[in-house]
């Protein structure tokens, strides 16, 4: 049996988690095309596999492929609606696509999940200043002012 056939058979036998772990290693080595290929294979085996969806969404975001990132991250938040990272990143994707309403919607959920996340509060205040969100901005500012130095 040729080495290519053997490698292909081994790949077919791998679980989505194993493929995703290998993809993560490739991404850390900046071999993004190979990593993307493995994450897509993991999703072909298990379309609801959250780590592959999130990591592929993150990869697409960093490569400024925002529509693809949006599709992956939308699926990720359906699978795990209480995950801060996917909500935060999906908000960033919507912001890059100039969809402030959906960005703020995702960031509000993320803020509910981590109400004292200072970086997210800063992003939201800047976003609020661009629109007509005075009441929400005021509530967020009151929350920030109520934090103690030890909370930051």
PDB file of N, CA and C in Angstrom, residues 61-120:
ATOM      1  N   UNK A  61     -11.681  34.929  10.754  1.00  0.00           N
ATOM      2  CA  UNK A  61     -11.652  36.306  11.255  1.00  0.00           C
ATOM      3  C   UNK A  61     -10.255  36.910  11.102  1.00  0.00           C
ATOM      4  N   UNK A  62      -9.236  36.170  11.519  1.00  0.00           N
ATOM      5  CA  UNK A  62      -7.870  36.712  11.444  1.00  0.00           C
ATOM      6  C   UNK A  62      -7.413  36.897  10.003  1.00  0.00           C
ATOM      7  N   UNK A  63      -8.019  36.142   9.085  1.00  0.00           N
ATOM      8  CA  UNK A  63      -7.689  36.292   7.667  1.00  0.00           C
ATOM      9  C   UNK A  63      -8.642  37.252   6.958  1.00  0.00           C
ATOM     10  N   UNK A  64      -9.456  37.950   7.734  1.00  0.00           N
ATOM     11  CA  UNK A  64     -10.402  38.949   7.234  1.00  0.00           C
ATOM     12  C   UNK A  64     -11.420  38.359   6.265  1.00  0.00           C
ATOM     13  N   UNK A  65     -11.780  37.121   6.501  1.00  0.00           N
ATOM     14  CA  UNK A  65     -12.838  36.447   5.735  1.00  0.00           C
ATOM     15  C   UNK A  65     -14.076  36.457   6.636  1.00  0.00           C
ATOM     16  N   UNK A  66     -14.645  37.645   6.781  1.00  0.00           N
ATOM     17  CA  UNK A  66     -15.646  37.883   7.813  1.00  0.00           C
ATOM     18  C   UNK A  66     -16.970  37.146   7.565  1.00  0.00           C
ATOM     19  N   UNK A  67     -17.383  37.018   6.329  1.00  0.00           N
ATOM     20  CA  UNK A  67     -18.635  36.290   6.062  1.00  0.00           C
ATOM     21  C   UNK A  67     -18.500  34.817   6.459  1.00  0.00           C
ATOM     22  N   UNK A  68     -17.361  34.218   6.142  1.00  0.00           N
ATOM     23  CA  UNK A  68     -17.125  32.825   6.538  1.00  0.00           C
ATOM     24  C   UNK A  68     -17.039  32.701   8.058  1.00  0.00           C
ATOM     25  N   UNK A  69     -16.368  33.667   8.672  1.00  0.00           N
ATOM     26  CA  UNK A  69     -16.254  33.660  10.137  1.00  0.00           C
ATOM     27  C   UNK A  69     -17.637  33.752  10.766  1.00  0.00           C
ATOM     28  N   UNK A  70     -18.480  34.613  10.208  1.00  0.00           N
ATOM     29  CA  UNK A  70     -19.839  34.776  10.731  1.00  0.00           C
ATOM     30  C   UNK A  70     -20.606  33.455  10.658  1.00  0.00           C
ATOM     31  N   UNK A  71     -20.501  32.757   9.549  1.00  0.00           N
ATOM     32  CA  UNK A  71     -21.220  31.490   9.390  1.00  0.00           C
ATOM     33  C   UNK A  71     -20.754  30.462  10.425  1.00  0.00           C
ATOM     34  N   UNK A  72     -19.448  30.353  10.620  1.00  0.00           N
ATOM     35  CA  UNK A  72     -18.915  29.376  11.579  1.00  0.00           C
ATOM     36  C   UNK A  72     -19.311  29.743  13.008  1.00  0.00           C
ATOM     37  N   UNK A  73     -19.166  31.008  13.351  1.00  0.00           N
ATOM     38  CA  UNK A  73     -19.436  31.436  14.730  1.00  0.00           C
ATOM     39  C   UNK A  73     -20.928  31.443  15.051  1.00  0.00           C
ATOM     40  N   UNK A  74     -21.760  31.710  14.058  1.00  0.00           N
ATOM     41  CA  UNK A  74     -23.203  31.595  14.285  1.00  0.00           C
ATOM     42  C   UNK A  74     -23.565  30.162  14.663  1.00  0.00           C
ATOM     43  N   UNK A  75     -22.957  29.201  13.989  1.00  0.00           N
ATOM     44  CA  UNK A  75     -23.199  27.801  14.334  1.00  0.00           C
ATOM     45  C   UNK A  75     -22.663  27.485  15.726  1.00  0.00           C
ATOM     46  N   UNK A  76     -21.490  28.041  16.044  1.00  0.00           N
ATOM     47  CA  UNK A  76     -20.880  27.788  17.353  1.00  0.00           C
ATOM     48  C   UNK A  76     -21.767  28.299  18.486  1.00  0.00           C
ATOM     49  N   UNK A  77     -22.345  29.496  18.335  1.00  0.00           N
ATOM     50  CA  UNK A  77     -23.183  30.021  19.421  1.00  0.00           C
ATOM     51  C   UNK A  77     -24.505  29.269  19.538  1.00  0.00           C
ATOM     52  N   UNK A  78     -24.943  28.653  18.456  1.00  0.00           N
ATOM     53  CA  UNK A  78     -26.138  27.801  18.554  1.00  0.00           C
ATOM     54  C   UNK A  78     -25.842  26.543  19.367  1.00  0.00           C
ATOM     55  N   UNK A  79     -24.632  26.034  19.227  1.00  0.00           N
ATOM     56  CA  UNK A  79     -24.241  24.820  19.946  1.00  0.00           C
ATOM     57  C   UNK A  79     -23.958  25.117  21.419  1.00  0.00           C
ATOM     58  N   UNK A  80     -23.249  26.224  21.662  1.00  0.00           N
ATOM     59  CA  UNK A  80     -22.910  26.596  23.038  1.00  0.00           C
ATOM     60  C   UNK A  80     -23.244  28.075  23.247  1.00  0.00           C
ATOM     61  N   UNK A  81     -24.512  28.379  23.510  1.00  0.00           N
ATOM     62  CA  UNK A  81     -24.923  29.784  23.613  1.00  0.00           C
ATOM     63  C   UNK A  81     -24.325  30.525  24.800  1.00  0.00           C
ATOM     64  N   UNK A  82     -23.749  29.815  25.752  1.00  0.00           N
ATOM     65  CA  UNK A  82     -23.193  30.467  26.943  1.00  0.00           C
ATOM     66  C   UNK A  82     -21.672  30.571  26.898  1.00  0.00           C
ATOM     67  N   UNK A  83     -21.094  30.426  25.703  1.00  0.00           N
ATOM     68  CA  UNK A  83     -19.641  30.549  25.577  1.00  0.00           C
ATOM     69  C   UNK A  83     -19.273  32.011  25.304  1.00  0.00           C
ATOM     70  N   UNK A  84     -18.533  32.596  26.217  1.00  0.00           N
ATOM     71  CA  UNK A  84     -18.144  34.001  26.106  1.00  0.00           C
ATOM     72  C   UNK A  84     -17.318  34.251  24.846  1.00  0.00           C
ATOM     73  N   UNK A  85     -16.324  33.390  24.590  1.00  0.00           N
ATOM     74  CA  UNK A  85     -15.396  33.623  23.471  1.00  0.00           C
ATOM     75  C   UNK A  85     -16.106  33.707  22.128  1.00  0.00           C
ATOM     76  N   UNK A  86     -17.032  32.794  21.888  1.00  0.00           N
ATOM     77  CA  UNK A  86     -17.704  32.804  20.585  1.00  0.00           C
ATOM     78  C   UNK A  86     -18.626  34.014  20.456  1.00  0.00           C
ATOM     79  N   UNK A  87     -19.288  34.406  21.535  1.00  0.00           N
ATOM     80  CA  UNK A  87     -20.152  35.596  21.496  1.00  0.00           C
ATOM     81  C   UNK A  87     -19.317  36.859  21.257  1.00  0.00           C
ATOM     82  N   UNK A  88     -18.213  36.970  21.982  1.00  0.00           N
ATOM     83  CA  UNK A  88     -17.325  38.129  21.852  1.00  0.00           C
ATOM     84  C   UNK A  88     -16.797  38.232  20.418  1.00  0.00           C
ATOM     85  N   UNK A  89     -16.294  37.108  19.895  1.00  0.00           N
ATOM     86  CA  UNK A  89     -15.720  37.109  18.552  1.00  0.00           C
ATOM     87  C   UNK A  89     -16.784  37.342  17.487  1.00  0.00           C
ATOM     88  N   UNK A  90     -17.961  36.762  17.655  1.00  0.00           N
ATOM     89  CA  UNK A  90     -19.038  37.002  16.697  1.00  0.00           C
ATOM     90  C   UNK A  90     -19.419  38.482  16.688  1.00  0.00           C
ATOM     91  N   UNK A  91     -19.422  39.117  17.846  1.00  0.00           N
ATOM     92  CA  UNK A  91     -19.657  40.556  17.900  1.00  0.00           C
ATOM     93  C   UNK A  91     -18.602  41.323  17.115  1.00  0.00           C
ATOM     94  N   UNK A  92     -17.352  40.894  17.246  1.00  0.00           N
ATOM     95  CA  UNK A  92     -16.265  41.549  16.496  1.00  0.00           C
ATOM     96  C   UNK A  92     -16.447  41.355  14.992  1.00  0.00           C
ATOM     97  N   UNK A  93     -16.898  40.181  14.588  1.00  0.00           N
ATOM     98  CA  UNK A  93     -17.151  39.914  13.167  1.00  0.00           C
ATOM     99  C   UNK A  93     -18.255  40.842  12.660  1.00  0.00           C
ATOM    100  N   UNK A  94     -19.352  40.925  13.393  1.00  0.00           N
ATOM    101  CA  UNK A  94     -20.439  41.821  12.979  1.00  0.00           C
ATOM    102  C   UNK A  94     -19.954  43.268  12.898  1.00  0.00           C
ATOM    103  N   UNK A  95     -19.110  43.666  13.824  1.00  0.00           N
ATOM    104  CA  UNK A  95     -18.573  45.021  13.797  1.00  0.00           C
ATOM    105  C   UNK A  95     -17.755  45.257  12.525  1.00  0.00           C
ATOM    106  N   UNK A  96     -16.938  44.284  12.158  1.00  0.00           N
ATOM    107  CA  UNK A  96     -16.136  44.404  10.925  1.00  0.00           C
ATOM    108  C   UNK A  96     -17.020  44.467   9.685  1.00  0.00           C
ATOM    109  N   UNK A  97     -18.198  43.854   9.778  1.00  0.00           N
ATOM    110  CA  UNK A  97     -19.141  43.877   8.659  1.00  0.00           C
ATOM    111  C   UNK A  97     -20.076  45.096   8.727  1.00  0.00           C
ATOM    112  N   UNK A  98     -19.758  46.038   9.623  1.00  0.00           N
ATOM    113  CA  UNK A  98     -20.551  47.265   9.818  1.00  0.00           C
ATOM    114  C   UNK A  98     -21.994  46.976  10.220  1.00  0.00           C
ATOM    115  N   UNK A  99     -22.197  45.918  10.960  1.00  0.00           N
ATOM    116  CA  UNK A  99     -23.515  45.573  11.486  1.00  0.00           C
ATOM    117  C   UNK A  99     -23.475  45.809  12.996  1.00  0.00           C
ATOM    118  N   UNK A 100     -23.596  47.070  13.384  1.00  0.00           N
ATOM    119  CA  UNK A 100     -23.448  47.447  14.792  1.00  0.00           C
ATOM    120  C   UNK A 100     -24.538  46.842  15.675  1.00  0.00           C
ATOM    121  N   UNK A 101     -25.746  46.754  15.150  1.00  0.00           N
ATOM    122  CA  UNK A 101     -26.842  46.201  15.958  1.00  0.00           C
ATOM    123  C   UNK A 101     -26.560  44.763  16.365  1.00  0.00           C
ATOM    124  N   UNK A 102     -26.178  43.941  15.393  1.00  0.00           N
ATOM    125  CA  UNK A 102     -25.886  42.541  15.717  1.00  0.00           C
ATOM    126  C   UNK A 102     -24.611  42.415  16.547  1.00  0.00           C
ATOM    127  N   UNK A 103     -23.645  43.298  16.313  1.00  0.00           N
ATOM    128  CA  UNK A 103     -22.433  43.286  17.135  1.00  0.00           C
ATOM    129  C   UNK A 103     -22.797  43.541  18.599  1.00  0.00           C
ATOM    130  N   UNK A 104     -23.573  44.586  18.824  1.00  0.00           N
ATOM    131  CA  UNK A 104     -23.982  44.910  20.195  1.00  0.00           C
ATOM    132  C   UNK A 104     -24.847  43.806  20.796  1.00  0.00           C
ATOM    133  N   UNK A 105     -25.665  43.170  19.991  1.00  0.00           N
ATOM    134  CA  UNK A 105     -26.500  42.073  20.489  1.00  0.00           C
ATOM    135  C   UNK A 105     -25.620  40.938  21.025  1.00  0.00           C
ATOM    136  N   UNK A 106     -24.588  40.585  20.271  1.00  0.00           N
ATOM    137  CA  UNK A 106     -23.674  39.517  20.719  1.00  0.00           C
ATOM    138  C   UNK A 106     -22.874  39.959  21.949  1.00  0.00           C
ATOM    139  N   UNK A 107     -22.427  41.209  21.940  1.00  0.00           N
ATOM    140  CA  UNK A 107     -21.636  41.700  23.070  1.00  0.00           C
ATOM    141  C   UNK A 107     -22.471  41.833  24.332  1.00  0.00           C
ATOM    142  N   UNK A 108     -23.755  42.131  24.186  1.00  0.00           N
ATOM    143  CA  UNK A 108     -24.628  42.174  25.377  1.00  0.00           C
ATOM    144  C   UNK A 108     -24.722  40.793  26.016  1.00  0.00           C
ATOM    145  N   UNK A 109     -24.869  39.764  25.194  1.00  0.00           N
ATOM    146  CA  UNK A 109     -24.912  38.398  25.731  1.00  0.00           C
ATOM    147  C   UNK A 109     -23.570  38.066  26.376  1.00  0.00           C
ATOM    148  N   UNK A 110     -22.477  38.422  25.710  1.00  0.00           N
ATOM    149  CA  UNK A 110     -21.141  38.169  26.272  1.00  0.00           C
ATOM    150  C   UNK A 110     -20.984  38.914  27.599  1.00  0.00           C
ATOM    151  N   UNK A 111     -21.492  40.133  27.651  1.00  0.00           N
ATOM    152  CA  UNK A 111     -21.409  40.924  28.879  1.00  0.00           C
ATOM    153  C   UNK A 111     -22.219  40.283  30.004  1.00  0.00           C
ATOM    154  N   UNK A 112     -23.351  39.692  29.667  1.00  0.00           N
ATOM    155  CA  UNK A 112     -24.132  38.974  30.679  1.00  0.00           C
ATOM    156  C   UNK A 112     -23.360  37.772  31.211  1.00  0.00           C
ATOM    157  N   UNK A 113     -22.562  37.157  30.336  1.00  0.00           N
ATOM    158  CA  UNK A 113     -21.783  35.982  30.736  1.00  0.00           C
ATOM    159  C   UNK A 113     -20.565  36.365  31.580  1.00  0.00           C
ATOM    160  N   UNK A 114     -19.957  37.514  31.272  1.00  0.00           N
ATOM    161  CA  UNK A 114     -18.811  38.020  32.034  1.00  0.00           C
ATOM    162  C   UNK A 114     -19.033  39.514  32.286  1.00  0.00           C
ATOM    163  N   UNK A 115     -19.873  39.839  33.265  1.00  0.00           N
ATOM    164  CA  UNK A 115     -20.274  41.236  33.462  1.00  0.00           C
ATOM    165  C   UNK A 115     -19.145  42.183  33.864  1.00  0.00           C
ATOM    166  N   UNK A 116     -18.038  41.673  34.353  1.00  0.00           N
ATOM    167  CA  UNK A 116     -16.948  42.552  34.774  1.00  0.00           C
ATOM    168  C   UNK A 116     -15.770  42.537  33.804  1.00  0.00           C
ATOM    169  N   UNK A 117     -15.988  42.108  32.573  1.00  0.00           N
ATOM    170  CA  UNK A 117     -14.926  42.080  31.572  1.00  0.00           C
ATOM    171  C   UNK A 117     -14.682  43.504  31.080  1.00  0.00           C
ATOM    172  N   UNK A 118     -13.611  44.102  31.571  1.00  0.00           N
ATOM    173  CA  UNK A 118     -13.338  45.509  31.304  1.00  0.00           C
ATOM    174  C   UNK A 118     -13.109  45.783  29.827  1.00  0.00           C
ATOM    175  N   UNK A 119     -12.402  44.911  29.137  1.00  0.00           N
ATOM    176  CA  UNK A 119     -12.143  45.127  27.705  1.00  0.00           C
ATOM    177  C   UNK A 119     -13.454  45.183  26.925  1.00  0.00           C
ATOM    178  N   UNK A 120     -14.353  44.272  27.224  1.00  0.00           N
ATOM    179  CA  UNK A 120     -15.639  44.273  26.536  1.00  0.00           C
ATOM    180  C   UNK A 120     -16.426  45.538  26.861  1.00  0.00           C
TER     181      UNK A 120
END
